[in-house]
Amino acid sequence: MAEASQDMSELEAVDSSEGVGRLSTQIIPHLLNLYNSTCTPQDFEIYTSNAVFADPFMIAHGVGQIKSAFYAMPKVFWDSTILDYKVEEDETSPTSGEIRIHNLQQYKLLQLGPFGYYLTLQSLIILTVEAGKVTRHEDRFGGYRLWDRQTVRVPLVGRMAETVRRGSMLVCHALMGFGRDHKTKNKASEPSFHLKVS
Protein backbone atom coordinates (compact mmCIF):
# COMPACT_ATOMS: atom_id res chain seq x y z
CA MET A 1 0.00 0.00 0.00
CA ALA A 2 1.46 3.36 -1.05
CA GLU A 3 0.95 6.48 1.06
CA ALA A 4 0.51 9.97 -0.32
CA SER A 5 -0.08 13.26 1.48
CA GLN A 6 -2.51 15.99 0.52
CA ASP A 7 0.29 17.69 -1.42
CA MET A 8 -0.72 17.27 -5.07
CA SER A 9 2.89 17.31 -6.29
CA GLU A 10 3.57 14.21 -4.20
CA LEU A 11 0.46 12.53 -5.58
CA GLU A 12 1.50 13.29 -9.14
CA ALA A 13 4.86 11.71 -8.40
CA VAL A 14 3.30 8.39 -7.33
CA ASP A 15 4.69 5.71 -9.64
CA SER A 16 2.44 3.00 -11.11
CA SER A 17 4.80 0.38 -9.67
CA GLU A 18 3.58 1.39 -6.19
CA GLY A 19 0.07 0.06 -6.91
CA VAL A 20 -1.41 2.97 -8.85
CA GLY A 21 -1.91 2.40 -12.59
CA ARG A 22 -1.05 4.81 -15.36
CA LEU A 23 -4.62 6.07 -15.73
CA SER A 24 -4.97 6.73 -11.99
CA THR A 25 -1.64 8.55 -11.78
CA GLN A 26 -2.91 11.13 -14.29
CA ILE A 27 -6.50 11.45 -13.03
CA ILE A 28 -6.55 10.91 -9.24
CA PRO A 29 -4.75 14.16 -8.22
CA HIS A 30 -7.40 16.18 -10.06
CA LEU A 31 -10.24 14.09 -8.61
CA LEU A 32 -8.89 14.67 -5.09
CA ASN A 33 -9.02 18.42 -5.70
CA LEU A 34 -12.67 18.12 -6.78
CA TYR A 35 -13.70 16.16 -3.69
CA ASN A 36 -11.62 18.30 -1.30
CA SER A 37 -13.30 21.47 -2.67
CA THR A 38 -9.95 22.88 -3.80
CA CYS A 39 -10.48 22.51 -7.54
CA THR A 40 -9.26 24.83 -10.28
CA PRO A 41 -10.45 25.03 -13.91
CA GLN A 42 -7.52 22.77 -14.90
CA ASP A 43 -8.89 19.92 -12.77
CA PHE A 44 -11.90 19.61 -15.09
CA GLU A 45 -9.63 18.89 -18.06
CA ILE A 46 -9.74 15.20 -17.05
CA TYR A 47 -13.25 15.04 -18.59
CA THR A 48 -14.33 14.77 -22.21
CA SER A 49 -16.57 17.64 -23.32
CA ASN A 50 -19.67 15.41 -23.20
CA ALA A 51 -18.79 13.49 -20.00
CA VAL A 52 -21.57 12.39 -17.63
CA PHE A 53 -21.44 12.75 -13.83
CA ALA A 54 -24.06 10.96 -11.74
CA ASP A 55 -24.69 10.68 -8.02
CA PRO A 56 -27.91 10.03 -6.02
CA PHE A 57 -28.88 13.73 -6.22
CA MET A 58 -28.07 14.78 -9.78
CA ILE A 59 -27.04 13.79 -13.29
CA ALA A 60 -24.75 16.23 -15.09
CA HIS A 61 -24.17 16.19 -18.84
CA GLY A 62 -21.05 17.96 -20.10
CA VAL A 63 -18.12 19.69 -18.40
CA GLY A 64 -20.10 22.87 -17.68
CA GLN A 65 -22.65 21.01 -15.56
CA ILE A 66 -19.93 18.94 -13.86
CA LYS A 67 -18.20 22.20 -12.90
CA SER A 68 -21.46 23.48 -11.41
CA ALA A 69 -21.86 20.29 -9.36
CA PHE A 70 -18.40 20.49 -7.79
CA TYR A 71 -18.23 24.27 -7.43
CA ALA A 72 -21.53 24.02 -5.50
CA MET A 73 -20.00 21.82 -2.78
CA PRO A 74 -18.33 24.67 -0.85
CA LYS A 75 -21.62 26.58 -1.04
CA VAL A 76 -23.53 23.67 0.54
CA PHE A 77 -20.95 22.47 3.10
CA TRP A 78 -18.58 24.34 5.38
CA ASP A 79 -15.89 21.92 4.30
CA SER A 80 -15.40 18.70 2.34
CA THR A 81 -12.42 16.44 2.97
CA ILE A 82 -11.32 13.00 1.84
CA LEU A 83 -10.29 11.03 4.93
CA ASP A 84 -9.17 7.86 3.18
CA TYR A 85 -9.36 6.23 -0.22
CA LYS A 86 -8.30 3.11 -2.08
CA VAL A 87 -7.86 2.89 -5.84
CA GLU A 88 -8.44 -0.11 -8.12
CA GLU A 89 -7.77 0.09 -11.84
CA ASP A 90 -8.62 -2.15 -14.79
CA GLU A 91 -6.84 -1.08 -17.97
CA THR A 92 -8.25 -2.19 -21.33
CA SER A 93 -5.50 -0.24 -23.13
CA PRO A 94 -2.72 2.15 -22.01
CA THR A 95 -5.17 5.09 -22.14
CA SER A 96 -8.54 3.44 -21.43
CA GLY A 97 -10.21 1.43 -18.69
CA GLU A 98 -12.09 1.74 -15.43
CA ILE A 99 -10.92 3.29 -12.16
CA ARG A 100 -12.76 2.46 -8.92
CA ILE A 101 -12.13 4.58 -5.83
CA HIS A 102 -13.41 3.42 -2.43
CA ASN A 103 -13.73 6.80 -0.76
CA LEU A 104 -14.32 7.87 2.83
CA GLN A 105 -15.53 11.49 2.72
CA GLN A 106 -16.21 13.91 5.55
CA TYR A 107 -18.54 16.88 5.15
CA LYS A 108 -18.72 19.66 7.72
CA LEU A 109 -22.41 20.51 7.94
CA LEU A 110 -22.30 23.28 10.51
CA GLN A 111 -19.84 25.32 12.56
CA LEU A 112 -21.08 26.73 15.88
CA GLY A 113 -18.25 28.49 17.67
CA PRO A 114 -15.53 25.92 18.34
CA PHE A 115 -17.86 23.00 17.54
CA GLY A 116 -18.22 21.50 14.07
CA TYR A 117 -20.90 19.00 13.04
CA TYR A 118 -19.81 16.42 10.49
CA LEU A 119 -21.24 13.78 8.21
CA THR A 120 -18.92 10.93 7.20
CA LEU A 121 -19.91 9.06 4.07
CA GLN A 122 -18.45 6.04 2.34
CA SER A 123 -18.89 5.87 -1.42
CA LEU A 124 -17.73 4.03 -4.49
CA ILE A 125 -16.55 6.31 -7.30
CA ILE A 126 -16.42 4.66 -10.73
CA LEU A 127 -14.63 6.42 -13.59
CA THR A 128 -14.86 5.21 -17.18
CA VAL A 129 -11.78 6.41 -19.07
CA GLU A 130 -11.34 6.49 -22.84
CA ALA A 131 -8.29 7.93 -24.61
CA GLY A 132 -7.01 9.28 -21.29
CA LYS A 133 -10.18 11.26 -20.45
CA VAL A 134 -13.11 10.49 -18.15
CA THR A 135 -16.32 9.85 -20.11
CA ARG A 136 -18.49 8.77 -17.15
CA HIS A 137 -18.12 9.51 -13.43
CA GLU A 138 -20.47 7.77 -10.99
CA ASP A 139 -20.50 8.43 -7.25
CA ARG A 140 -22.41 5.65 -5.49
CA PHE A 141 -23.10 6.55 -1.86
CA GLY A 142 -22.62 3.48 0.31
CA GLY A 143 -21.65 1.60 -2.84
CA TYR A 144 -25.31 1.24 -3.88
CA ARG A 145 -26.23 1.41 -7.56
CA LEU A 146 -27.86 4.64 -8.70
CA TRP A 147 -31.57 4.61 -9.48
CA ASP A 148 -32.30 4.94 -13.19
CA ARG A 149 -34.33 3.19 -15.89
CA GLN A 150 -31.71 0.42 -16.19
CA THR A 151 -31.38 -0.39 -12.47
CA VAL A 152 -34.98 -0.09 -11.21
CA ARG A 153 -37.34 -2.93 -12.09
CA VAL A 154 -40.36 -0.67 -12.40
CA PRO A 155 -39.51 1.44 -15.50
CA LEU A 156 -41.68 4.42 -14.50
CA VAL A 157 -39.98 4.71 -11.08
CA GLY A 158 -36.51 4.62 -12.65
CA ARG A 159 -37.49 7.24 -15.23
CA MET A 160 -38.95 9.49 -12.50
CA ALA A 161 -35.76 9.15 -10.42
CA GLU A 162 -33.70 10.21 -13.46
CA THR A 163 -36.01 13.17 -14.12
CA VAL A 164 -35.74 14.42 -10.52
CA ARG A 165 -31.93 14.12 -10.59
CA ARG A 166 -31.72 15.93 -13.94
CA GLY A 167 -34.01 18.68 -12.61
CA SER A 168 -31.89 19.22 -9.50
CA MET A 169 -28.79 19.42 -11.72
CA LEU A 170 -30.35 22.06 -13.95
CA VAL A 171 -31.32 24.16 -10.91
CA CYS A 172 -27.78 23.82 -9.52
CA HIS A 173 -26.32 24.68 -12.94
CA ALA A 174 -28.38 27.88 -13.13
CA LEU A 175 -27.52 28.91 -9.54
CA MET A 176 -23.80 28.34 -10.18
CA GLY A 177 -23.73 30.53 -13.30
CA PHE A 178 -24.03 27.81 -15.96
CA GLY A 179 -20.57 26.32 -15.46
CA ARG A 180 -18.77 29.56 -14.65
CA ASP A 181 -15.45 29.00 -12.87
CA HIS A 182 -15.37 29.91 -9.16
CA LYS A 183 -12.59 30.36 -6.63
CA THR A 184 -12.26 27.55 -4.11
CA LYS A 185 -10.44 27.24 -0.80
CA ASN A 186 -6.69 27.00 -0.54
CA LYS A 187 -6.07 24.32 2.07
CA ALA A 188 -2.30 24.33 1.62
CA SER A 189 -1.83 26.29 4.84
CA GLU A 190 -3.99 23.88 6.85
CA PRO A 191 -2.48 20.87 8.65
CA SER A 192 -1.89 18.05 6.16
CA PHE A 193 -3.34 14.57 6.54
CA HIS A 194 -2.36 11.31 4.92
CA LEU A 195 -4.27 9.61 2.13
CA LYS A 196 -3.83 5.95 1.32
CA VAL A 197 -3.59 4.57 -2.20
CA SER A 198 -3.36 0.87 -2.92
PDB file of N, CA, C and O in Angstrom, residues 32-67:
ATOM      1  N   LEU A  32      -9.029  14.304  -6.505  1.00  0.00           N
ATOM      2  CA  LEU A  32      -8.888  14.671  -5.094  1.00  0.00           C
ATOM      3  C   LEU A  32      -9.179  16.152  -4.888  1.00  0.00           C
ATOM      4  O   LEU A  32      -9.814  16.542  -3.904  1.00  0.00           O
ATOM      5  N   ASN A  33      -8.725  16.987  -5.804  1.00  0.00           N
ATOM      6  CA  ASN A  33      -9.024  18.424  -5.704  1.00  0.00           C
ATOM      7  C   ASN A  33     -10.530  18.668  -5.774  1.00  0.00           C
ATOM      8  O   ASN A  33     -11.060  19.520  -5.045  1.00  0.00           O
ATOM      9  N   LEU A  34     -11.223  17.946  -6.655  1.00  0.00           N
ATOM     10  CA  LEU A  34     -12.672  18.124  -6.776  1.00  0.00           C
ATOM     11  C   LEU A  34     -13.367  17.777  -5.467  1.00  0.00           C
ATOM     12  O   LEU A  34     -14.215  18.530  -4.975  1.00  0.00           O
ATOM     13  N   TYR A  35     -13.018  16.632  -4.896  1.00  0.00           N
ATOM     14  CA  TYR A  35     -13.702  16.164  -3.686  1.00  0.00           C
ATOM     15  C   TYR A  35     -13.253  16.891  -2.426  1.00  0.00           C
ATOM     16  O   TYR A  35     -13.968  16.900  -1.430  1.00  0.00           O
ATOM     17  N   ASN A  36     -12.076  17.506  -2.447  1.00  0.00           N
ATOM     18  CA  ASN A  36     -11.616  18.298  -1.300  1.00  0.00           C
ATOM     19  C   ASN A  36     -12.042  19.759  -1.405  1.00  0.00           C
ATOM     20  O   ASN A  36     -11.645  20.581  -0.587  1.00  0.00           O
ATOM     21  N   SER A  37     -12.830  20.092  -2.438  1.00  0.00           N
ATOM     22  CA  SER A  37     -13.304  21.469  -2.666  1.00  0.00           C
ATOM     23  C   SER A  37     -12.150  22.449  -2.836  1.00  0.00           C
ATOM     24  O   SER A  37     -12.200  23.581  -2.350  1.00  0.00           O
ATOM     25  N   THR A  38     -11.093  22.013  -3.514  1.00  0.00           N
ATOM     26  CA  THR A  38      -9.947  22.878  -3.796  1.00  0.00           C
ATOM     27  C   THR A  38      -9.660  22.909  -5.295  1.00  0.00           C
ATOM     28  O   THR A  38      -8.521  23.146  -5.707  1.00  0.00           O
ATOM     29  N   CYS A  39     -10.693  22.667  -6.100  1.00  0.00           N
ATOM     30  CA  CYS A  39     -10.479  22.515  -7.545  1.00  0.00           C
ATOM     31  C   CYS A  39     -10.206  23.845  -8.244  1.00  0.00           C
ATOM     32  O   CYS A  39     -10.579  24.909  -7.780  1.00  0.00           O
ATOM     33  N   THR A  40      -9.525  23.711  -9.377  1.00  0.00           N
ATOM     34  CA  THR A  40      -9.259  24.829 -10.280  1.00  0.00           C
ATOM     35  C   THR A  40      -9.827  24.440 -11.644  1.00  0.00           C
ATOM     36  O   THR A  40     -10.142  23.270 -11.873  1.00  0.00           O
ATOM     37  N   PRO A  41      -9.945  25.382 -12.573  1.00  0.00           N
ATOM     38  CA  PRO A  41     -10.452  25.030 -13.911  1.00  0.00           C
ATOM     39  C   PRO A  41      -9.657  23.908 -14.578  1.00  0.00           C
ATOM     40  O   PRO A  41     -10.216  23.101 -15.321  1.00  0.00           O
ATOM     41  N   GLN A  42      -8.353  23.804 -14.288  1.00  0.00           N
ATOM     42  CA  GLN A  42      -7.523  22.771 -14.903  1.00  0.00           C
ATOM     43  C   GLN A  42      -7.924  21.366 -14.463  1.00  0.00           C
ATOM     44  O   GLN A  42      -7.724  20.397 -15.194  1.00  0.00           O
ATOM     45  N   ASP A  43      -8.497  21.246 -13.265  1.00  0.00           N
ATOM     46  CA  ASP A  43      -8.893  19.922 -12.772  1.00  0.00           C
ATOM     47  C   ASP A  43     -10.019  19.310 -13.600  1.00  0.00           C
ATOM     48  O   ASP A  43     -10.169  18.086 -13.614  1.00  0.00           O
ATOM     49  N   PHE A  44     -10.794  20.128 -14.283  1.00  0.00           N
ATOM     50  CA  PHE A  44     -11.901  19.611 -15.088  1.00  0.00           C
ATOM     51  C   PHE A  44     -11.437  19.159 -16.474  1.00  0.00           C
ATOM     52  O   PHE A  44     -12.236  18.632 -17.245  1.00  0.00           O
ATOM     53  N   GLU A  45     -10.162  19.341 -16.768  1.00  0.00           N
ATOM     54  CA  GLU A  45      -9.630  18.888 -18.055  1.00  0.00           C
ATOM     55  C   GLU A  45      -9.510  17.374 -18.136  1.00  0.00           C
ATOM     56  O   GLU A  45      -9.225  16.821 -19.196  1.00  0.00           O
ATOM     57  N   ILE A  46      -9.755  16.671 -17.023  1.00  0.00           N
ATOM     58  CA  ILE A  46      -9.738  15.205 -17.055  1.00  0.00           C
ATOM     59  C   ILE A  46     -10.965  14.644 -17.774  1.00  0.00           C
ATOM     60  O   ILE A  46     -10.983  13.470 -18.136  1.00  0.00           O
ATOM     61  N   TYR A  47     -11.993  15.494 -17.982  1.00  0.00           N
ATOM     62  CA  TYR A  47     -13.248  15.041 -18.590  1.00  0.00           C
ATOM     63  C   TYR A  47     -13.287  15.319 -20.087  1.00  0.00           C
ATOM     64  O   TYR A  47     -12.738  16.317 -20.562  1.00  0.00           O
ATOM     65  N   THR A  48     -14.002  14.445 -20.828  1.00  0.00           N
ATOM     66  CA  THR A  48     -14.334  14.769 -22.214  1.00  0.00           C
ATOM     67  C   THR A  48     -15.411  15.846 -22.190  1.00  0.00           C
ATOM     68  O   THR A  48     -16.078  16.044 -21.169  1.00  0.00           O
ATOM     69  N   SER A  49     -15.607  16.540 -23.290  1.00  0.00           N
ATOM     70  CA  SER A  49     -16.571  17.644 -23.320  1.00  0.00           C
ATOM     71  C   SER A  49     -18.002  17.176 -23.052  1.00  0.00           C
ATOM     72  O   SER A  49     -18.817  17.921 -22.529  1.00  0.00           O
ATOM     73  N   ASN A  50     -18.309  15.927 -23.394  1.00  0.00           N
ATOM     74  CA  ASN A  50     -19.675  15.414 -23.200  1.00  0.00           C
ATOM     75  C   ASN A  50     -19.745  14.373 -22.082  1.00  0.00           C
ATOM     76  O   ASN A  50     -20.621  13.500 -22.075  1.00  0.00           O
ATOM     77  N   ALA A  51     -18.825  14.446 -21.115  1.00  0.00           N
ATOM     78  CA  ALA A  51     -18.793  13.490 -20.004  1.00  0.00           C
ATOM     79  C   ALA A  51     -20.076  13.573 -19.180  1.00  0.00           C
ATOM     80  O   ALA A  51     -20.751  14.605 -19.146  1.00  0.00           O
ATOM     81  N   VAL A  52     -20.389  12.468 -18.500  1.00  0.00           N
ATOM     82  CA  VAL A  52     -21.568  12.388 -17.631  1.00  0.00           C
ATOM     83  C   VAL A  52     -21.104  12.164 -16.196  1.00  0.00           C
ATOM     84  O   VAL A  52     -20.237  11.320 -15.940  1.00  0.00           O
ATOM     85  N   PHE A  53     -21.665  12.947 -15.271  1.00  0.00           N
ATOM     86  CA  PHE A  53     -21.441  12.750 -13.833  1.00  0.00           C
ATOM     87  C   PHE A  53     -22.784  12.407 -13.206  1.00  0.00           C
ATOM     88  O   PHE A  53     -23.785  13.073 -13.465  1.00  0.00           O
ATOM     89  N   ALA A  54     -22.812  11.358 -12.378  1.00  0.00           N
ATOM     90  CA  ALA A  54     -24.061  10.956 -11.743  1.00  0.00           C
ATOM     91  C   ALA A  54     -23.809  10.587 -10.290  1.00  0.00           C
ATOM     92  O   ALA A  54     -22.857   9.884  -9.966  1.00  0.00           O
ATOM     93  N   ASP A  55     -24.664  11.094  -9.408  1.00  0.00           N
ATOM     94  CA  ASP A  55     -24.692  10.677  -8.016  1.00  0.00           C
ATOM     95  C   ASP A  55     -26.164  10.560  -7.615  1.00  0.00           C
ATOM     96  O   ASP A  55     -27.036  10.783  -8.456  1.00  0.00           O
ATOM     97  N   PRO A  56     -26.486  10.206  -6.362  1.00  0.00           N
ATOM     98  CA  PRO A  56     -27.906  10.028  -6.022  1.00  0.00           C
ATOM     99  C   PRO A  56     -28.748  11.293  -6.117  1.00  0.00           C
ATOM    100  O   PRO A  56     -29.983  11.209  -6.142  1.00  0.00           O
ATOM    101  N   PHE A  57     -28.126  12.474  -6.190  1.00  0.00           N
ATOM    102  CA  PHE A  57     -28.882  13.728  -6.218  1.00  0.00           C
ATOM    103  C   PHE A  57     -28.989  14.362  -7.595  1.00  0.00           C
ATOM    104  O   PHE A  57     -29.903  15.139  -7.847  1.00  0.00           O
ATOM    105  N   MET A  58     -28.041  14.097  -8.488  1.00  0.00           N
ATOM    106  CA  MET A  58     -28.067  14.781  -9.784  1.00  0.00           C
ATOM    107  C   MET A  58     -27.384  13.976 -10.876  1.00  0.00           C
ATOM    108  O   MET A  58     -26.594  13.075 -10.603  1.00  0.00           O
ATOM    109  N   ILE A  59     -27.709  14.334 -12.111  1.00  0.00           N
ATOM    110  CA  ILE A  59     -27.045  13.789 -13.292  1.00  0.00           C
ATOM    111  C   ILE A  59     -26.603  14.985 -14.126  1.00  0.00           C
ATOM    112  O   ILE A  59     -27.433  15.778 -14.568  1.00  0.00           O
ATOM    113  N   ALA A  60     -25.300  15.109 -14.330  1.00  0.00           N
ATOM    114  CA  ALA A  60     -24.748  16.230 -15.094  1.00  0.00           C
ATOM    115  C   ALA A  60     -24.279  15.742 -16.452  1.00  0.00           C
ATOM    116  O   ALA A  60     -23.631  14.699 -16.546  1.00  0.00           O
ATOM    117  N   HIS A  61     -24.612  16.497 -17.483  1.00  0.00           N
ATOM    118  CA  HIS A  61     -24.167  16.194 -18.840  1.00  0.00           C
ATOM    119  C   HIS A  61     -23.245  17.309 -19.314  1.00  0.00           C
ATOM    120  O   HIS A  61     -23.667  18.455 -19.425  1.00  0.00           O
ATOM    121  N   GLY A  62     -21.996  16.976 -19.590  1.00  0.00           N
ATOM    122  CA  GLY A  62     -21.047  17.960 -20.098  1.00  0.00           C
ATOM    123  C   GLY A  62     -20.216  18.589 -18.992  1.00  0.00           C
ATOM    124  O   GLY A  62     -20.608  18.619 -17.825  1.00  0.00           O
ATOM    125  N   VAL A  63     -19.068  19.122 -19.371  1.00  0.00           N
ATOM    126  CA  VAL A  63     -18.125  19.694 -18.403  1.00  0.00           C
ATOM    127  C   VAL A  63     -18.721  20.882 -17.669  1.00  0.00           C
ATOM    128  O   VAL A  63     -18.491  21.049 -16.465  1.00  0.00           O
ATOM    129  N   GLY A  64     -19.506  21.706 -18.342  1.00  0.00           N
ATOM    130  CA  GLY A  64     -20.103  22.870 -17.685  1.00  0.00           C
ATOM    131  C   GLY A  64     -20.961  22.469 -16.495  1.00  0.00           C
ATOM    132  O   GLY A  64     -20.859  23.066 -15.410  1.00  0.00           O
ATOM    133  N   GLN A  65     -21.794  21.459 -16.660  1.00  0.00           N
ATOM    134  CA  GLN A  65     -22.647  21.010 -15.559  1.00  0.00           C
ATOM    135  C   GLN A  65     -21.835  20.306 -14.474  1.00  0.00           C
ATOM    136  O   GLN A  65     -22.136  20.439 -13.285  1.00  0.00           O
ATOM    137  N   ILE A  66     -20.791  19.576 -14.865  1.00  0.00           N
ATOM    138  CA  ILE A  66     -19.927  18.937 -13.862  1.00  0.00           C
ATOM    139  C   ILE A  66     -19.231  20.006 -13.021  1.00  0.00           C
ATOM    140  O   ILE A  66     -19.113  19.888 -11.799  1.00  0.00           O
ATOM    141  N   LYS A  67     -18.797  21.085 -13.657  1.00  0.00           N
ATOM    142  CA  LYS A  67     -18.204  22.204 -12.904  1.00  0.00           C
ATOM    143  C   LYS A  67     -19.206  22.741 -11.891  1.00  0.00           C
ATOM    144  O   LYS A  67     -18.870  22.971 -10.721  1.00  0.00           O
TER     145      LYS A  67
END
